[in-house]
């Protein structure tokens, strides 16, 4: 199994919305991928209640069957549409992928 964790720091305004509205929109779009992409076992997104200096607004916790499934997810059209939305709102991100037993 592979865990894919991403955190985003958002711009104050983007997509005609404020930071909090974009965070909630990103959460909804990410969780909307559940059950729609082969090899994606679990997907959960969280929105920070408060963002401290240097902190992040949104976190994605996802699990895949293997690294190949993660690679397919990253190129899947549904994921690409969500990614394109996030890119317009994000000011920064951090990512970690790791295999578990």
JSON list of C-alpha atoms in Angstrom, two decimals:
[
{"chain": "A", "resi": 1, "resn": "UNK", "atom": "CA", "xyz": [0.00, 0.00, 0.00]},
{"chain": "A", "resi": 2, "resn": "UNK", "atom": "CA", "xyz": [1.13, 3.56, -0.72]},
{"chain": "A", "resi": 3, "resn": "UNK", "atom": "CA", "xyz": [0.18, 6.62, 1.29]},
{"chain": "A", "resi": 4, "resn": "UNK", "atom": "CA", "xyz": [0.09, 9.95, -0.55]},
{"chain": "A", "resi": 5, "resn": "UNK", "atom": "CA", "xyz": [-0.09, 13.04, 1.66]},
{"chain": "A", "resi": 6, "resn": "UNK", "atom": "CA", "xyz": [-0.26, 16.58, 0.29]},
{"chain": "A", "resi": 7, "resn": "UNK", "atom": "CA", "xyz": [-0.62, 19.90, 2.11]},
{"chain": "A", "resi": 8, "resn": "UNK", "atom": "CA", "xyz": [-1.46, 23.20, 0.44]},
{"chain": "A", "resi": 9, "resn": "UNK", "atom": "CA", "xyz": [-1.04, 26.79, 1.53]},
{"chain": "A", "resi": 10, "resn": "UNK", "atom": "CA", "xyz": [-3.64, 28.89, -0.27]},
{"chain": "A", "resi": 11, "resn": "UNK", "atom": "CA", "xyz": [-3.71, 32.42, -1.65]},
{"chain": "A", "resi": 12, "resn": "UNK", "atom": "CA", "xyz": [-5.92, 34.94, 0.13]},
{"chain": "A", "resi": 13, "resn": "UNK", "atom": "CA", "xyz": [-8.14, 35.11, -2.97]},
{"chain": "A", "resi": 14, "resn": "UNK", "atom": "CA", "xyz": [-8.45, 32.95, -6.09]},
{"chain": "A", "resi": 15, "resn": "UNK", "atom": "CA", "xyz": [-11.21, 31.60, -8.32]},
{"chain": "A", "resi": 16, "resn": "UNK", "atom": "CA", "xyz": [-13.45, 34.47, -7.20]},
{"chain": "A", "resi": 17, "resn": "UNK", "atom": "CA", "xyz": [-13.39, 33.14, -3.63]},
{"chain": "A", "resi": 18, "resn": "UNK", "atom": "CA", "xyz": [-11.56, 33.76, -0.38]},
{"chain": "A", "resi": 19, "resn": "UNK", "atom": "CA", "xyz": [-9.07, 31.41, 1.23]},
{"chain": "A", "resi": 20, "resn": "UNK", "atom": "CA", "xyz": [-11.59, 29.51, 3.38]},
{"chain": "A", "resi": 21, "resn": "UNK", "atom": "CA", "xyz": [-14.07, 29.07, 0.51]},
{"chain": "A", "resi": 22, "resn": "UNK", "atom": "CA", "xyz": [-11.33, 27.71, -1.74]},
{"chain": "A", "resi": 23, "resn": "UNK", "atom": "CA", "xyz": [-10.19, 25.33, 1.01]},
{"chain": "A", "resi": 24, "resn": "UNK", "atom": "CA", "xyz": [-13.71, 23.92, 1.35]},
{"chain": "A", "resi": 25, "resn": "UNK", "atom": "CA", "xyz": [-14.08, 23.67, -2.44]},
{"chain": "A", "resi": 26, "resn": "UNK", "atom": "CA", "xyz": [-10.79, 21.77, -2.69]},
{"chain": "A", "resi": 27, "resn": "UNK", "atom": "CA", "xyz": [-11.85, 19.39, 0.09]},
{"chain": "A", "resi": 28, "resn": "UNK", "atom": "CA", "xyz": [-15.14, 18.66, -1.68]},
{"chain": "A", "resi": 29, "resn": "UNK", "atom": "CA", "xyz": [-13.51, 18.12, -5.07]},
{"chain": "A", "resi": 30, "resn": "UNK", "atom": "CA", "xyz": [-10.84, 15.80, -3.66]},
{"chain": "A", "resi": 31, "resn": "UNK", "atom": "CA", "xyz": [-13.29, 13.72, -1.64]},
{"chain": "A", "resi": 32, "resn": "UNK", "atom": "CA", "xyz": [-15.52, 13.57, -4.74]},
{"chain": "A", "resi": 33, "resn": "UNK", "atom": "CA", "xyz": [-12.86, 11.35, -6.34]},
{"chain": "A", "resi": 34, "resn": "UNK", "atom": "CA", "xyz": [-13.67, 8.52, -3.90]},
{"chain": "A", "resi": 35, "resn": "UNK", "atom": "CA", "xyz": [-14.64, 5.34, -5.72]},
{"chain": "A", "resi": 36, "resn": "UNK", "atom": "CA", "xyz": [-13.98, 6.83, -9.16]},
{"chain": "A", "resi": 37, "resn": "UNK", "atom": "CA", "xyz": [-10.32, 6.02, -9.80]},
{"chain": "A", "resi": 38, "resn": "UNK", "atom": "CA", "xyz": [-8.98, 2.43, -9.89]},
{"chain": "A", "resi": 39, "resn": "UNK", "atom": "CA", "xyz": [-6.42, 1.69, -7.19]},
{"chain": "A", "resi": 40, "resn": "UNK", "atom": "CA", "xyz": [-7.50, 4.60, -4.97]},
{"chain": "A", "resi": 41, "resn": "UNK", "atom": "CA", "xyz": [-8.40, 2.85, -1.72]},
{"chain": "A", "resi": 42, "resn": "UNK", "atom": "CA", "xyz": [-9.10, 5.85, 0.52]},
{"chain": "A", "resi": 43, "resn": "UNK", "atom": "CA", "xyz": [-9.20, 9.61, 0.19]},
{"chain": "A", "resi": 44, "resn": "UNK", "atom": "CA", "xyz": [-9.81, 12.18, 2.90]},
{"chain": "A", "resi": 45, "resn": "UNK", "atom": "CA", "xyz": [-9.20, 15.92, 2.95]},
{"chain": "A", "resi": 46, "resn": "UNK", "atom": "CA", "xyz": [-9.13, 18.25, 5.90]},
{"chain": "A", "resi": 47, "resn": "UNK", "atom": "CA", "xyz": [-9.33, 22.03, 6.25]},
{"chain": "A", "resi": 48, "resn": "UNK", "atom": "CA", "xyz": [-7.40, 23.78, 9.01]},
{"chain": "A", "resi": 49, "resn": "UNK", "atom": "CA", "xyz": [-9.55, 25.58, 11.57]},
{"chain": "A", "resi": 50, "resn": "UNK", "atom": "CA", "xyz": [-6.84, 28.22, 11.88]},
{"chain": "A", "resi": 51, "resn": "UNK", "atom": "CA", "xyz": [-3.64, 28.60, 9.89]},
{"chain": "A", "resi": 52, "resn": "UNK", "atom": "CA", "xyz": [-0.57, 29.57, 11.87]},
{"chain": "A", "resi": 53, "resn": "UNK", "atom": "CA", "xyz": [2.30, 31.39, 10.21]},
{"chain": "A", "resi": 54, "resn": "UNK", "atom": "CA", "xyz": [4.00, 28.95, 7.87]},
{"chain": "A", "resi": 55, "resn": "UNK", "atom": "CA", "xyz": [1.09, 26.51, 8.21]},
{"chain": "A", "resi": 56, "resn": "UNK", "atom": "CA", "xyz": [-1.12, 24.92, 5.59]},
{"chain": "A", "resi": 57, "resn": "UNK", "atom": "CA", "xyz": [-4.80, 25.35, 4.78]},
{"chain": "A", "resi": 58, "resn": "UNK", "atom": "CA", "xyz": [-5.71, 21.94, 3.33]},
{"chain": "A", "resi": 59, "resn": "UNK", "atom": "CA", "xyz": [-4.35, 18.42, 3.76]},
{"chain": "A", "resi": 60, "resn": "UNK", "atom": "CA", "xyz": [-5.00, 15.35, 1.59]},
{"chain": "A", "resi": 61, "resn": "UNK", "atom": "CA", "xyz": [-4.61, 11.86, 3.05]},
{"chain": "A", "resi": 62, "resn": "UNK", "atom": "CA", "xyz": [-4.93, 9.12, 0.44]},
{"chain": "A", "resi": 63, "resn": "UNK", "atom": "CA", "xyz": [-4.05, 5.45, 0.07]},
{"chain": "A", "resi": 64, "resn": "UNK", "atom": "CA", "xyz": [-3.36, 3.46, -3.09]},
{"chain": "A", "resi": 65, "resn": "UNK", "atom": "CA", "xyz": [-2.83, -0.20, -3.80]},
{"chain": "A", "resi": 66, "resn": "UNK", "atom": "CA", "xyz": [0.72, 0.47, -5.05]},
{"chain": "A", "resi": 67, "resn": "UNK", "atom": "CA", "xyz": [2.97, 3.07, -6.70]},
{"chain": "A", "resi": 68, "resn": "UNK", "atom": "CA", "xyz": [1.58, 2.21, -10.13]},
{"chain": "A", "resi": 69, "resn": "UNK", "atom": "CA", "xyz": [-1.94, 3.05, -8.93]},
{"chain": "A", "resi": 70, "resn": "UNK", "atom": "CA", "xyz": [-0.66, 6.39, -7.61]},
{"chain": "A", "resi": 71, "resn": "UNK", "atom": "CA", "xyz": [0.95, 7.13, -10.98]},
{"chain": "A", "resi": 72, "resn": "UNK", "atom": "CA", "xyz": [-2.32, 6.29, -12.78]},
{"chain": "A", "resi": 73, "resn": "UNK", "atom": "CA", "xyz": [-4.26, 8.52, -10.36]},
{"chain": "A", "resi": 74, "resn": "UNK", "atom": "CA", "xyz": [-1.98, 11.45, -11.08]},
{"chain": "A", "resi": 75, "resn": "UNK", "atom": "CA", "xyz": [-2.72, 11.20, -14.81]},
{"chain": "A", "resi": 76, "resn": "UNK", "atom": "CA", "xyz": [-6.43, 10.38, -14.48]},
{"chain": "A", "resi": 77, "resn": "UNK", "atom": "CA", "xyz": [-8.66, 13.07, -16.08]},
{"chain": "A", "resi": 78, "resn": "UNK", "atom": "CA", "xyz": [-10.81, 13.42, -12.94]},
{"chain": "A", "resi": 79, "resn": "UNK", "atom": "CA", "xyz": [-7.73, 14.05, -10.81]},
{"chain": "A", "resi": 80, "resn": "UNK", "atom": "CA", "xyz": [-6.27, 16.43, -13.40]},
{"chain": "A", "resi": 81, "resn": "UNK", "atom": "CA", "xyz": [-9.45, 18.55, -13.27]},
{"chain": "A", "resi": 82, "resn": "UNK", "atom": "CA", "xyz": [-9.18, 18.82, -9.48]},
{"chain": "A", "resi": 83, "resn": "UNK", "atom": "CA", "xyz": [-5.45, 19.52, -9.70]},
{"chain": "A", "resi": 84, "resn": "UNK", "atom": "CA", "xyz": [-6.05, 22.33, -12.20]},
{"chain": "A", "resi": 85, "resn": "UNK", "atom": "CA", "xyz": [-8.48, 23.98, -9.77]},
{"chain": "A", "resi": 86, "resn": "UNK", "atom": "CA", "xyz": [-6.05, 23.61, -6.86]},
{"chain": "A", "resi": 87, "resn": "UNK", "atom": "CA", "xyz": [-3.14, 25.08, -8.83]},
{"chain": "A", "resi": 88, "resn": "UNK", "atom": "CA", "xyz": [-5.05, 28.34, -9.30]},
{"chain": "A", "resi": 89, "resn": "UNK", "atom": "CA", "xyz": [-5.65, 28.65, -5.54]},
{"chain": "A", "resi": 90, "resn": "UNK", "atom": "CA", "xyz": [-2.38, 27.31, -4.12]},
{"chain": "A", "resi": 91, "resn": "UNK", "atom": "CA", "xyz": [0.52, 29.46, -3.00]},
{"chain": "A", "resi": 92, "resn": "UNK", "atom": "CA", "xyz": [2.61, 26.46, -1.95]},
{"chain": "A", "resi": 93, "resn": "UNK", "atom": "CA", "xyz": [2.49, 22.74, -1.26]},
{"chain": "A", "resi": 94, "resn": "UNK", "atom": "CA", "xyz": [4.32, 19.88, 0.41]},
{"chain": "A", "resi": 95, "resn": "UNK", "atom": "CA", "xyz": [4.05, 16.22, -0.64]},
{"chain": "A", "resi": 96, "resn": "UNK", "atom": "CA", "xyz": [5.18, 12.90, 0.78]},
{"chain": "A", "resi": 97, "resn": "UNK", "atom": "CA", "xyz": [4.57, 9.42, -0.64]},
{"chain": "A", "resi": 98, "resn": "UNK", "atom": "CA", "xyz": [5.60, 6.25, 1.17]},
{"chain": "A", "resi": 99, "resn": "UNK", "atom": "CA", "xyz": [4.95, 2.52, 1.05]},
{"chain": "A", "resi": 100, "resn": "UNK", "atom": "CA", "xyz": [3.51, 0.65, 4.02]},
{"chain": "A", "resi": 101, "resn": "UNK", "atom": "CA", "xyz": [3.05, -3.02, 4.77]}
]
